[in-house]
Coordinates of C-alpha atoms and ligand atoms in Angstrom, one line a residue:
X266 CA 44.4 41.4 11.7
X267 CA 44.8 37.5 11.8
X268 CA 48.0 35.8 10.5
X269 CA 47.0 34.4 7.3
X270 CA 46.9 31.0 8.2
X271 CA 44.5 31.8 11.0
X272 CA 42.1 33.1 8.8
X273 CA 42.5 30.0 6.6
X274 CA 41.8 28.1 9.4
X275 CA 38.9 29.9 10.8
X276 CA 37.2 29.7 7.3
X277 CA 37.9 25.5 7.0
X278 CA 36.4 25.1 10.5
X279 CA 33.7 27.3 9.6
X280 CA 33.2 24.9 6.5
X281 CA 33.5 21.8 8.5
X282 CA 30.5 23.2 10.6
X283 CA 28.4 24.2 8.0
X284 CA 28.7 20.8 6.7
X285 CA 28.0 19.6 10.3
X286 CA 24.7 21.2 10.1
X287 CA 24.2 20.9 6.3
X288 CA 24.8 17.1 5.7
X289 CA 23.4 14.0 6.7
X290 CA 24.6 11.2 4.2
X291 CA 27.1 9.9 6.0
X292 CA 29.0 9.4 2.8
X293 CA 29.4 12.7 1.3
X294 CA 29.7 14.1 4.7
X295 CA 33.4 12.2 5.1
X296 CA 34.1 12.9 1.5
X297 CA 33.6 16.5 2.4
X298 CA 35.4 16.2 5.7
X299 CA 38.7 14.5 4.2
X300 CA 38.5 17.4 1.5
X301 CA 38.3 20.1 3.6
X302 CA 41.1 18.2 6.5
X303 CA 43.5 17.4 3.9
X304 CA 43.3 21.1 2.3
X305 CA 43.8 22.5 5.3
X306 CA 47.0 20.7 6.1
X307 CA 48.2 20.9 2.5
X308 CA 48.3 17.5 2.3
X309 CA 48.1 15.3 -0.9
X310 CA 45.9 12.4 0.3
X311 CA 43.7 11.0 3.1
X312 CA 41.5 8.5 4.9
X313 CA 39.2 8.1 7.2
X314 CA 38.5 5.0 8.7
X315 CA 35.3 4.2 11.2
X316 CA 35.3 1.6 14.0
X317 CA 32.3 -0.7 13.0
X318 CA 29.6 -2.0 14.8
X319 CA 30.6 -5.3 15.0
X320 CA 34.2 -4.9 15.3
X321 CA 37.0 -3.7 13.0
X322 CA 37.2 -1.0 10.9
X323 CA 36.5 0.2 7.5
X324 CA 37.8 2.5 4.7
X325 CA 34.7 5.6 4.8
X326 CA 36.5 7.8 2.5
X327 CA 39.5 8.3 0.9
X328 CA 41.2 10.8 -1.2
X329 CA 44.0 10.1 -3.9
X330 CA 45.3 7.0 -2.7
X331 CA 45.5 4.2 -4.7
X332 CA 43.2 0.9 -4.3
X333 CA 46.6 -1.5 -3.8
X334 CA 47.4 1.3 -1.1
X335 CA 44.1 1.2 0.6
X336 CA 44.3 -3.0 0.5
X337 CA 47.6 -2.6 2.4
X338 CA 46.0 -0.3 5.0
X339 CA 42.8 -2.3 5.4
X340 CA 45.2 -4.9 6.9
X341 CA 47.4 -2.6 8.7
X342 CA 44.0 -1.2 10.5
X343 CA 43.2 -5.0 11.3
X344 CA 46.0 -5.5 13.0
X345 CA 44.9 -1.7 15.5
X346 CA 43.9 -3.3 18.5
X347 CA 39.9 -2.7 18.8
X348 CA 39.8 -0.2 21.9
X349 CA 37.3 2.2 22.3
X350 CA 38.2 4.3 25.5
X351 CA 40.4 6.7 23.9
X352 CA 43.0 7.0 26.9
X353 CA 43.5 3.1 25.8
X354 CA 43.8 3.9 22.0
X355 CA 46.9 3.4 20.8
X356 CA 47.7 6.6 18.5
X357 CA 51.3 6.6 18.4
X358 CA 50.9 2.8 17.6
X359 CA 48.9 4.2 14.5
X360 CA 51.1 6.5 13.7
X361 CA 54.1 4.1 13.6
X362 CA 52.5 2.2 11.3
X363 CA 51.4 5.3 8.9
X364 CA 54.8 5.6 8.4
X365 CA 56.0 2.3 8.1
X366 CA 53.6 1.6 5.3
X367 CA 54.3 4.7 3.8
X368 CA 57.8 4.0 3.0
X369 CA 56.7 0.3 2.5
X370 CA 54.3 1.4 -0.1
X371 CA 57.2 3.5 -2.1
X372 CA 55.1 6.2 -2.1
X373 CA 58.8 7.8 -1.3
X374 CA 58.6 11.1 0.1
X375 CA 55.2 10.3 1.1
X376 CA 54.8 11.5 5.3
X377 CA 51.4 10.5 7.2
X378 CA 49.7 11.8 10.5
X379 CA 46.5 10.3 12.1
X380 CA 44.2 11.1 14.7
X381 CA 41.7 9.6 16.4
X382 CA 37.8 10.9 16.1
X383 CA 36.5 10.5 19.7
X384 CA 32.5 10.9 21.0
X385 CA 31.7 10.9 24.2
X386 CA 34.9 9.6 25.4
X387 CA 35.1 7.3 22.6
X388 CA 37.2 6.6 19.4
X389 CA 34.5 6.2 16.4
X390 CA 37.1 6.5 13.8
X391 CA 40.6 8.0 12.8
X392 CA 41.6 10.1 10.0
X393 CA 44.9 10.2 8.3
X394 CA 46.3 13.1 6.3
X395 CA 49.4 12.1 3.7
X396 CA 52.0 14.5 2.1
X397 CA 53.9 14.1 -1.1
X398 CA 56.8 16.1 0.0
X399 CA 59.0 15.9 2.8
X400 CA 59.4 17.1 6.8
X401 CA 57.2 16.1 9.6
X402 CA 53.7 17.2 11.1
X403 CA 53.7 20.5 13.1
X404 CA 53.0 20.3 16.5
X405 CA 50.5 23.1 14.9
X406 CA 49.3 20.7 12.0
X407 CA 48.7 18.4 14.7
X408 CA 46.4 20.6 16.8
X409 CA 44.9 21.7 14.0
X410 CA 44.0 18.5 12.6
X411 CA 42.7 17.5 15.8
X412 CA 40.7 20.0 16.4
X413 CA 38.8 19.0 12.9
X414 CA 39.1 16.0 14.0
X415 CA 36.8 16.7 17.2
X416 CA 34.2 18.5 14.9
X417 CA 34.3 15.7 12.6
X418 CA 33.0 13.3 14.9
X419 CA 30.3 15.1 16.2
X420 CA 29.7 15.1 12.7
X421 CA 29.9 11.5 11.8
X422 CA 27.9 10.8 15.1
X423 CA 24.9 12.5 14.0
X424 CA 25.0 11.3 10.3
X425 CA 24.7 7.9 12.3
X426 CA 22.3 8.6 14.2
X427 CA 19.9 10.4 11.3
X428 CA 20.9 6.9 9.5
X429 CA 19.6 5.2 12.4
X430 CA 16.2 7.1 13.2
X431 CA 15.5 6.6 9.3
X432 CA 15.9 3.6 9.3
X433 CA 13.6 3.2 12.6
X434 CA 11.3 5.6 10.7
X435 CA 11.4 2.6 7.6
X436 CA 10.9 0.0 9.8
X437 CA 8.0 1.7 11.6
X438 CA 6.1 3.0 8.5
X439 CA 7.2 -0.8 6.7
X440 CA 5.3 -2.0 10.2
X441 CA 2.3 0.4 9.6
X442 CA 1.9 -0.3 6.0
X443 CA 1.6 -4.3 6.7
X444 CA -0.2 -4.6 10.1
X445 CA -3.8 -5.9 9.2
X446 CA -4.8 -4.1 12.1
X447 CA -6.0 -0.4 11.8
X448 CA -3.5 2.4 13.5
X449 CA -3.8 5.9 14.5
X450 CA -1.5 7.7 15.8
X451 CA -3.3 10.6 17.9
X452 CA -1.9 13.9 19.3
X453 CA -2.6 14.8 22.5
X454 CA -5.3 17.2 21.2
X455 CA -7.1 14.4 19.1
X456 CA -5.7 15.4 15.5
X457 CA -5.0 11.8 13.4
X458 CA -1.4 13.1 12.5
X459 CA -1.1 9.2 11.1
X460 CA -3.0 6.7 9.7
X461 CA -1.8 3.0 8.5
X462 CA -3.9 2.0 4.8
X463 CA -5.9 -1.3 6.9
X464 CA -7.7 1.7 8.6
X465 CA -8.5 3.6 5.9
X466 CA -9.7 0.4 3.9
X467 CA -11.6 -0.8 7.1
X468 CA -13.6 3.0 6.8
X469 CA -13.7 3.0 3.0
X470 CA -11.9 6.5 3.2
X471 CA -8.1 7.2 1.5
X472 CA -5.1 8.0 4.0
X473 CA -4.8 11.3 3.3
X474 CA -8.4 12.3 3.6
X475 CA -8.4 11.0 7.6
X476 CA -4.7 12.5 8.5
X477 CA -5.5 15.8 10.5
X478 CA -9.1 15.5 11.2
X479 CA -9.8 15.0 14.8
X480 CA -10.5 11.8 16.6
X481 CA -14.2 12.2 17.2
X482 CA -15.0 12.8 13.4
X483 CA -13.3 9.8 12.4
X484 CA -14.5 7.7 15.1
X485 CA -18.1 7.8 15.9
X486 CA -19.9 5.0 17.8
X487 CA -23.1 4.2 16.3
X488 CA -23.1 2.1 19.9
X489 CA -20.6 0.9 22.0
X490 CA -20.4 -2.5 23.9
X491 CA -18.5 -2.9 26.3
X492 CA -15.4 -0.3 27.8
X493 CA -15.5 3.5 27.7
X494 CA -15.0 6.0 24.6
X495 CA -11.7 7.9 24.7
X496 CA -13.4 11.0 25.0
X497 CA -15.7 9.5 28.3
X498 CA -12.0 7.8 29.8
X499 CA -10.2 11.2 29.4
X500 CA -12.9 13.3 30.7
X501 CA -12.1 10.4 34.2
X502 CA -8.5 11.0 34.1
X503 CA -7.1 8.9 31.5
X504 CA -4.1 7.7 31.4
X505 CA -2.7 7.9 34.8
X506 CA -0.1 5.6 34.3
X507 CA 2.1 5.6 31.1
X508 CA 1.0 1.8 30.9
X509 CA -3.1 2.4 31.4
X510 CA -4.3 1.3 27.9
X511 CA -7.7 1.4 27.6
X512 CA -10.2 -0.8 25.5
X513 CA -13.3 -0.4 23.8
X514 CA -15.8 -2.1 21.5
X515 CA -18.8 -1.5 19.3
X516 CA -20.0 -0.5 16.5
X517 CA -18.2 2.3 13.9
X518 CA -20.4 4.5 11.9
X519 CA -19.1 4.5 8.2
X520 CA -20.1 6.5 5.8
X521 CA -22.0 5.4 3.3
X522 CA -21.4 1.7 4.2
X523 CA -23.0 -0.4 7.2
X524 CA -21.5 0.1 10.7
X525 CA -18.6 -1.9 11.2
X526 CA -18.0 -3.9 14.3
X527 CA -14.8 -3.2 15.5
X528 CA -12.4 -3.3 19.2
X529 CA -9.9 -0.4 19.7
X530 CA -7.0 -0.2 22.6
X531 CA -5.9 3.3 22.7
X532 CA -2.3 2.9 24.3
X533 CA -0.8 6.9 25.7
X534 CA 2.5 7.9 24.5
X535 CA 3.7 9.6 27.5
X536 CA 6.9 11.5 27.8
X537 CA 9.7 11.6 31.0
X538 CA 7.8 15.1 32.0
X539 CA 4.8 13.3 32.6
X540 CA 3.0 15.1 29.4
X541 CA 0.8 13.1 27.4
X542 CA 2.5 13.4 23.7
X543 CA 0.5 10.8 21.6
X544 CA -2.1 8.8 21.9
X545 CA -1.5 5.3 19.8
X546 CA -5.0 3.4 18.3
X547 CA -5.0 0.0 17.4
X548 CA -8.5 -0.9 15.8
X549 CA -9.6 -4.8 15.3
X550 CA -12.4 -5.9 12.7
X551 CA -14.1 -8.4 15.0
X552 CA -16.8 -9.2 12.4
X553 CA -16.0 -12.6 12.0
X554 CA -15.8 -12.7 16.0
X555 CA -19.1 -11.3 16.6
X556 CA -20.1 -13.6 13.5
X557 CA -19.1 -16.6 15.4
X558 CA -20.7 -15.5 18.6
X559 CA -23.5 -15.2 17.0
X560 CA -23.7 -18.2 15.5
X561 CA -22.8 -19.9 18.4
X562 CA -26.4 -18.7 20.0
X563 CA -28.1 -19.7 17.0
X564 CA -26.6 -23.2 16.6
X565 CA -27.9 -23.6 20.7
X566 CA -31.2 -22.1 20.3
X567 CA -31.8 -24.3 17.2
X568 CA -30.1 -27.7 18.7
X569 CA -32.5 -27.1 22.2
X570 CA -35.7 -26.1 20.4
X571 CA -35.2 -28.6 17.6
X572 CA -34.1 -31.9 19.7
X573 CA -36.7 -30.8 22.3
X574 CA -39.7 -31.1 20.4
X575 CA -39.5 -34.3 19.0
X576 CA -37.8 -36.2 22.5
X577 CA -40.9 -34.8 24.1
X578 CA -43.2 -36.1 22.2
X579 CA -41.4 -39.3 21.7
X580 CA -41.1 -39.1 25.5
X581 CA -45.5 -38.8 26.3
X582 CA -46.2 -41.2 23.5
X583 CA -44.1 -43.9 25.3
X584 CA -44.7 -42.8 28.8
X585 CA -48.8 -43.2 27.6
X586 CA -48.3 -46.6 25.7
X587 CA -46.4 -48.1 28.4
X588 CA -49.0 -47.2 31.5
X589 CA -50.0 -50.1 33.5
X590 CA -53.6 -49.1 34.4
X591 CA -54.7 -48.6 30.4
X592 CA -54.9 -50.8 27.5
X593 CA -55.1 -49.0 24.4
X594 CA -56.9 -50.6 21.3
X595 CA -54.8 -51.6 18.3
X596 CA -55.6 -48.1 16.1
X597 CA -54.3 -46.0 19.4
X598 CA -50.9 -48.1 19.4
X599 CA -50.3 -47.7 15.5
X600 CA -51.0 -44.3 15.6
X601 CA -48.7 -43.3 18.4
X602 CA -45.9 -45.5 16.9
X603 CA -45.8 -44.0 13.2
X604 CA -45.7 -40.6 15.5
X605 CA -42.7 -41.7 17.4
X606 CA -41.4 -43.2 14.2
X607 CA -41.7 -40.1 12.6
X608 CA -40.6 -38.1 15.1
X609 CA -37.4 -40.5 15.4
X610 CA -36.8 -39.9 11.6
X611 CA -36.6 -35.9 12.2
X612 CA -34.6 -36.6 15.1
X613 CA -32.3 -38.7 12.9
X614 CA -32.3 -36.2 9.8
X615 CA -31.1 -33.1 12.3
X616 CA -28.6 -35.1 13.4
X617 CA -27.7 -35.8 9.8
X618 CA -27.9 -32.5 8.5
X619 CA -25.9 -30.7 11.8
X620 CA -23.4 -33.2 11.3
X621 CA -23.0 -32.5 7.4
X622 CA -23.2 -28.3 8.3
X623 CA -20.2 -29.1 10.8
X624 CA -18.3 -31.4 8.5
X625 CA -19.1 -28.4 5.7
X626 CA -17.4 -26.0 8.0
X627 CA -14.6 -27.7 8.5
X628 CA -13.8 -28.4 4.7
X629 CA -14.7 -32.0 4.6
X630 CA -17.7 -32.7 2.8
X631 CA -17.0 -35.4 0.6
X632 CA -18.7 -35.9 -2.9
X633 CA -18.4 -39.5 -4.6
X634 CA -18.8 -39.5 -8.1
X635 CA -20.7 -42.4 -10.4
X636 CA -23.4 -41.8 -13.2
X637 CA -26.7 -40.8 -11.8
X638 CA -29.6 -40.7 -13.9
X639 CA -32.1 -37.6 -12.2
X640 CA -35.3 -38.9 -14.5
X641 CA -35.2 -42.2 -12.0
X642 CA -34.1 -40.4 -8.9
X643 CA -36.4 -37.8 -9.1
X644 CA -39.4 -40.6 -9.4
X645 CA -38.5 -42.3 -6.4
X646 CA -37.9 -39.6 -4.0
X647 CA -41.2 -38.6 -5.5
X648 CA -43.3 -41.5 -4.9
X649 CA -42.0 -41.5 -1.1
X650 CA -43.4 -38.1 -0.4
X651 CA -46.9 -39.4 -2.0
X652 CA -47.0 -41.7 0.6
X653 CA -46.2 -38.5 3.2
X654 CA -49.0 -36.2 1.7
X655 CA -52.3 -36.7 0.2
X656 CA -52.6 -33.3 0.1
X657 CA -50.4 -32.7 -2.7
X658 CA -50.3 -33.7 -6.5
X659 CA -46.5 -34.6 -6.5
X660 CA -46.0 -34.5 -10.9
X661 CA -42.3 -35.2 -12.3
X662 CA -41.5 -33.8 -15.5
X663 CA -38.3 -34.4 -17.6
X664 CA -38.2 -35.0 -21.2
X665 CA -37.1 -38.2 -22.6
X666 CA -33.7 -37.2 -23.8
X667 CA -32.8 -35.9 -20.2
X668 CA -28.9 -37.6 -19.7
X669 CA -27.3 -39.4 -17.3
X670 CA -24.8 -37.3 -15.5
X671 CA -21.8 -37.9 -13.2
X672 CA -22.7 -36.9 -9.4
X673 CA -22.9 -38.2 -6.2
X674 CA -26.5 -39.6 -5.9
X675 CA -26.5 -40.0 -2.4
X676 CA -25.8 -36.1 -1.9
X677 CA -28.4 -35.9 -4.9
X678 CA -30.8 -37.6 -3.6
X679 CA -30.6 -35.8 -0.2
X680 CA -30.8 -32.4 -2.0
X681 CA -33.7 -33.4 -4.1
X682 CA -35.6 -34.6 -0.9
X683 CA -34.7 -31.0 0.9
X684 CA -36.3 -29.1 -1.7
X685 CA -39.6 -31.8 -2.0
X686 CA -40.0 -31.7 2.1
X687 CA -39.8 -27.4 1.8
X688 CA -42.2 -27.5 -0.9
X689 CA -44.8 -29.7 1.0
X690 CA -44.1 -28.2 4.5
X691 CA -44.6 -24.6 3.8
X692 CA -47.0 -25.2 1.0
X693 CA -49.7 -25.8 3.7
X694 CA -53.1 -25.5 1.1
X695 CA -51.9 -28.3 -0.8
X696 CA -51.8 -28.4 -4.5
X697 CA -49.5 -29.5 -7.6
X698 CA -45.6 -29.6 -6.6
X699 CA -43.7 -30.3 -9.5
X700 CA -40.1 -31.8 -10.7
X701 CA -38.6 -30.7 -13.7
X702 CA -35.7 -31.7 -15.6
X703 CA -34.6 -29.3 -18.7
X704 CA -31.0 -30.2 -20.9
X705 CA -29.0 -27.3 -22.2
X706 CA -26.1 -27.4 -24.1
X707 CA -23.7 -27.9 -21.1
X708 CA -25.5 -28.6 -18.1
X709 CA -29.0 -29.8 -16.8
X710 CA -31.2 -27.8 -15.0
X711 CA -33.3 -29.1 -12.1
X712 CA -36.7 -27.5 -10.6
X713 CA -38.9 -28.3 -7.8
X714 CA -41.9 -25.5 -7.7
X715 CA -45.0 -25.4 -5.5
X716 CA -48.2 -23.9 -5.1
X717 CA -47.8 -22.3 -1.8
X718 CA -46.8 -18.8 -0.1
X719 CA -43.8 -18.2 -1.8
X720 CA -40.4 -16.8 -0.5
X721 CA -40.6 -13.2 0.0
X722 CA -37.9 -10.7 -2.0
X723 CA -36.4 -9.8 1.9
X724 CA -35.9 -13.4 2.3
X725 CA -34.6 -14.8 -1.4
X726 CA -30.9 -13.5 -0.7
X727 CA -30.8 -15.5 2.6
X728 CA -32.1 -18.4 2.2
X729 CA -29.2 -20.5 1.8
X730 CA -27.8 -19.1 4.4
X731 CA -27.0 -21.5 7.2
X732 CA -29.6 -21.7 10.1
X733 CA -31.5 -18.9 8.3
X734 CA -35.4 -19.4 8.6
X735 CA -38.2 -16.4 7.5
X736 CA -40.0 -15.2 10.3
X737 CA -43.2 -16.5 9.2
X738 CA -42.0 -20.0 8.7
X739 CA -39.9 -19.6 12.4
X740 CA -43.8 -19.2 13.6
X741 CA -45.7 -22.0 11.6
X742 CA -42.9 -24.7 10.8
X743 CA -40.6 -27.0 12.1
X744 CA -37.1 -26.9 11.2
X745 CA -33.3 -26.1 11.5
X746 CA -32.5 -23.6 8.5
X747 CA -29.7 -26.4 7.3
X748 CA -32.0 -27.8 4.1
X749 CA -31.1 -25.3 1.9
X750 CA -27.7 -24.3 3.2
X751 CA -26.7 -28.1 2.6
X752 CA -28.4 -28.3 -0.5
X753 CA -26.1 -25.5 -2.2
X754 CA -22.6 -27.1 -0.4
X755 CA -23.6 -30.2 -2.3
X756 CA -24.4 -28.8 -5.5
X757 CA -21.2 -26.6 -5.4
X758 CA -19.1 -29.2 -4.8
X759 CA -20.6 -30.8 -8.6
X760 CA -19.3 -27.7 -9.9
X761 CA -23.0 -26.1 -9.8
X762 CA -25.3 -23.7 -9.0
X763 CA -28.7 -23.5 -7.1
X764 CA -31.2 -20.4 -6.7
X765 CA -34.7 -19.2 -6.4
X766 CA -36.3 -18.4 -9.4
X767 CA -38.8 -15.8 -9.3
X768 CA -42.2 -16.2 -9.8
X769 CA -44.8 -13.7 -10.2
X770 CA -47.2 -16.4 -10.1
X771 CA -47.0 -17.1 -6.6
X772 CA -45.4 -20.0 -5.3
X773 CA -41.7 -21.4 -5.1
X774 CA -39.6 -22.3 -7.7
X775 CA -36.2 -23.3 -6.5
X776 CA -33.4 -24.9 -9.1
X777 CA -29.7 -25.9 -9.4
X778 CA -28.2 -26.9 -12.0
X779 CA -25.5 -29.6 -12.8
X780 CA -22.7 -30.0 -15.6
X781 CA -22.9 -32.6 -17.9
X782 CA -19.5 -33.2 -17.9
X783 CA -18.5 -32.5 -14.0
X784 CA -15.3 -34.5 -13.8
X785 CA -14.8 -37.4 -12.1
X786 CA -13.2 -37.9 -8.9
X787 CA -11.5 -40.1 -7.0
Ligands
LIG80 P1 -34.6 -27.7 7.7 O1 -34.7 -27.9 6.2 O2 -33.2 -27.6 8.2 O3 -35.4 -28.7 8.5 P2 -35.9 -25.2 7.0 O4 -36.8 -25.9 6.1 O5 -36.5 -24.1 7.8 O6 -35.2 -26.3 8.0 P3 -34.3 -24.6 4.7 O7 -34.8 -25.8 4.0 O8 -32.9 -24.3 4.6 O9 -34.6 -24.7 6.3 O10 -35.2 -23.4 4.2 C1 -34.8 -22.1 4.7 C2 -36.0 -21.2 4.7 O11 -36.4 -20.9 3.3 C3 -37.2 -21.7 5.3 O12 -37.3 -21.5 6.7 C4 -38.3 -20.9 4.6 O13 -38.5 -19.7 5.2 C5 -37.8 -20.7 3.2 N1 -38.3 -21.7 2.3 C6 -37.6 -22.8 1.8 N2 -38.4 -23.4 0.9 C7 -39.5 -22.8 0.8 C8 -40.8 -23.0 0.1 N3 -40.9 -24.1 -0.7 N4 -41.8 -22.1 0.3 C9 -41.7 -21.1 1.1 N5 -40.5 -20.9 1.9 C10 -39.5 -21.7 1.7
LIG81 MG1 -36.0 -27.4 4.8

């Protein structure tokens, strides 16, 4: 049989070790530590105190002690000189003062013992037991205290620690949840154990419906660009070295949506065995980067076929005039001139209209505002494209009680033109083109329709798309794809809105309207 104060002690250090393994708030661990310590010792009161971070050290827990008391200790532990190497820490120091500022705070018969909590060779804390009544510490009391105390720390150290890895585990899932980028985080046999929410929005799938599938099911190249699939780079060796990240780029079948254009660097997670234990994905919308590429061709393609023509011919017609061994007869001269003029006047227009796309792109196409009356306008344009075409009956229409509105009638003017030159170019047969002006409550409504192919349904949602030409007119016609795509940046900026209006009739009908009341700016 044990003495009975063995037994006593075996149960309290059984206690303190289920709440070793049982706790890990940090607070109620202490709390639950002082309890048990100052139980054990049949003490009255107690205190533990941690070294911080930073320096110093601070109350954790304490058990019936008085706040005035606690105050006084604060300062008396400010004063403990801040050594961590245990052999250094001054524990009789500590204890001198216990017992000082027990008498000093008239707590009477009050008698105090403290010990240090040591980790790894280093102090993390003390704890101090207090009795009402008096007569010293046991040498036993002592022992026994410390070896709680020992226990205590381990216990205090991992609280800490758990506090810390949650806290990394916050910060990594706050990281996740807020990188635009997609994430996966891959096990070594290609299950998704995590997803971030930018991936799952980028797939049009929820979270939890793409954590635990396997890689391959989520990721499925419709086609890949440039690098080598994960599957194809693992089945060379991949990784070989914990820093070989790998990068590759396509297209990502979606369900139910259009393949998404994406770049992923798979980095390995590899631990100090050499075992590959996750593999971490990083997945980039590059839309707007292939978007731009593309462009990019387009805008070089259109500028080299478009300045092309017309310097070429400018180019023979000169080179022809200007031989030595010819003389050409006045009709010959007048003729090639109004084609170099003409050609001089597209030139000048593309020019016009790149620069306006360019200055549309970067946010500064500027709009003037004055009262413009579209009746007039709309005549004048019109009688300059009679003089362009015979082959078309150019008719304006407005009623007589059409207003003056507030717009820019240079931009106007231009848009106006854009729609009259599409309606003669592509209308090659001829026939009526006509301006109309309607006024409805709260804005006017202008319409410039003509007689010829029409737009076809595949092409109506694109038209005003910047560079954007049908394939039929790419083959017959001249042109840049910018007429229409200015056209609606000008009439936006009024405050409008521009479309093709459907015509079972055959034909185009193109219209935008205008408030009446667009306000003025300055
Ligand atoms: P640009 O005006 O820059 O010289 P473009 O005429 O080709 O070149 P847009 O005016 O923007 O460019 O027109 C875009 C496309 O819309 C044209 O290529 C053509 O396919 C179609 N389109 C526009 N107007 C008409 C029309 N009146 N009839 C038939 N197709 C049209
Ligand atoms: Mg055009």
């Amino acid at each position: 049989m044990l003495p009975d104060f063995r037994v006593r002690q075996r149960d309290y250090l059984l206690e303190i070790s289920r709440a070793i393994t049982q706790e890990l708030n940090l607070e109620s661990l202490l709390a639950r530590i002082l309890r048990i310590a100052t139980e054990m010792l049949a003490g009255q009161a107690g205190l533990i105190a941690l070294k911080e971070e930073k320096g110093g050290w601070e109350i954790s827990a304490s058990q019936g002690l008085s706040t005035a008391f606690l105050r006084y200790l604060e300062t008396l532990l400010a004063g403990v000189p801040d050594q961590k190497d245990p052999a250094l820490f001054e524990l009789s120091e500590i204890n001198r003062i216990v017992q000082e500022l027990t008498r000093a705070a008239s707590f009477g018969m009050l008698t105090g013992v403290g010990l240090p909590l040591i980790v790894r060779q280093q102090v993390i804390g003390v704890i101090f037991i207090f009795r009402n009544y008096a007569g010293v510490f046991s040498s036993n009391d002592t022992a026994l205290l410390q070896s709680f105390a020992d226990q205590a720390g381990i216990a205090v150290q991992n609280a800490r620690l758990y506090t810390q890895i949650r806290r990394e585990k916050q910060r990594m899932d706050a990281l996740l949840d807020s990188a635009a980028d997609g994430m996966l985080i891959i096990a070594a046999d290609h299950t998704i154990e995590r997803c971030n929410p930018a991936f799952a929005r980028m797939v049009g799938s929820a979270t939890e419906s793409i954590r635990n599938r396997s890689h391959e099911s989520v990721i499925r190249w419709v086609q890949v660009k440039d690098g080598l699939t994960l599957e194809k780079a693992e089945s060379g060796g991949w990784p070989l070295t914990p820093n070989a990240t790998l990068y590759v780029e396509g297209d990502l079948e979606r369900p139910g949506n259009l393949p998404l254009p994406v770049g992923i660097t798979y980095a390995p997670l590899i631990n100090p065995e050499g075992t590959l234990v996750n593999i971490v994905a990083t997945v980039r919308d590059i839309t707007r980067f292939r978007e731009a590429e593309e462009l990019k061709s387009t805008f070089i393609s259109v500028i080299s076929h478009e300045l092309k023509t017309p310097v070429a011919l400018i180019k023979g017609y000169v080179s022809t005039l200007r031989r030595e061994d010819a003389s050409w007869d006045r009709a010959v001269v007048r003729d090639s001139l109004t084609v170099i003029e003409e050609e001089t006047d597209r030139l000048t227009e593309l020019i016009e209209n790149l620069l306006d796309a360019s200055r549309l792109q970067a946010g500064a196409l500027s709009i003037s505002l004055s009262d413009v009356a579209l009746h007039g306008l709309a005549e004048r344009i019109a009688e300059k494209f009679r003089t362009q075409s015979s082959q078309h009956t150019i008719l304006v229409d407005f009623p007589a009680d059409f207003p003056v509105i507030v717009g820019d009638e240079g931009r106007l003017t231009q848009v106006l033109s854009n729609l009259l030159s599409n309606a003669i170019k592509y209308s090659t047969g001829g026939g009526e083109i006509r301006i109309s002006g309607q006024s409805l409550p709260d804005q006017v409504v202008v319409c410039v329709s003509d007689q010829g192919p029409g737009i076809s349904p595949e092409d109506i949602p694109h038209v005003f798309d910047r560079f954007y030409r049908s394939s039929e007119a790419s083959k017959k016609t001249k042109g840049a794809g910018l007429g229409l795509y200015l056209a609606r940046a000008v009439i936006e900026a009024h405050g409008g809105r521009i479309w093709v209006d459907p015509r079972p009739g055959g034909g185009t009908r193109i219209c935008f309207s205008l408030p009446k009341d667009a306000k003025r700016k300055e």
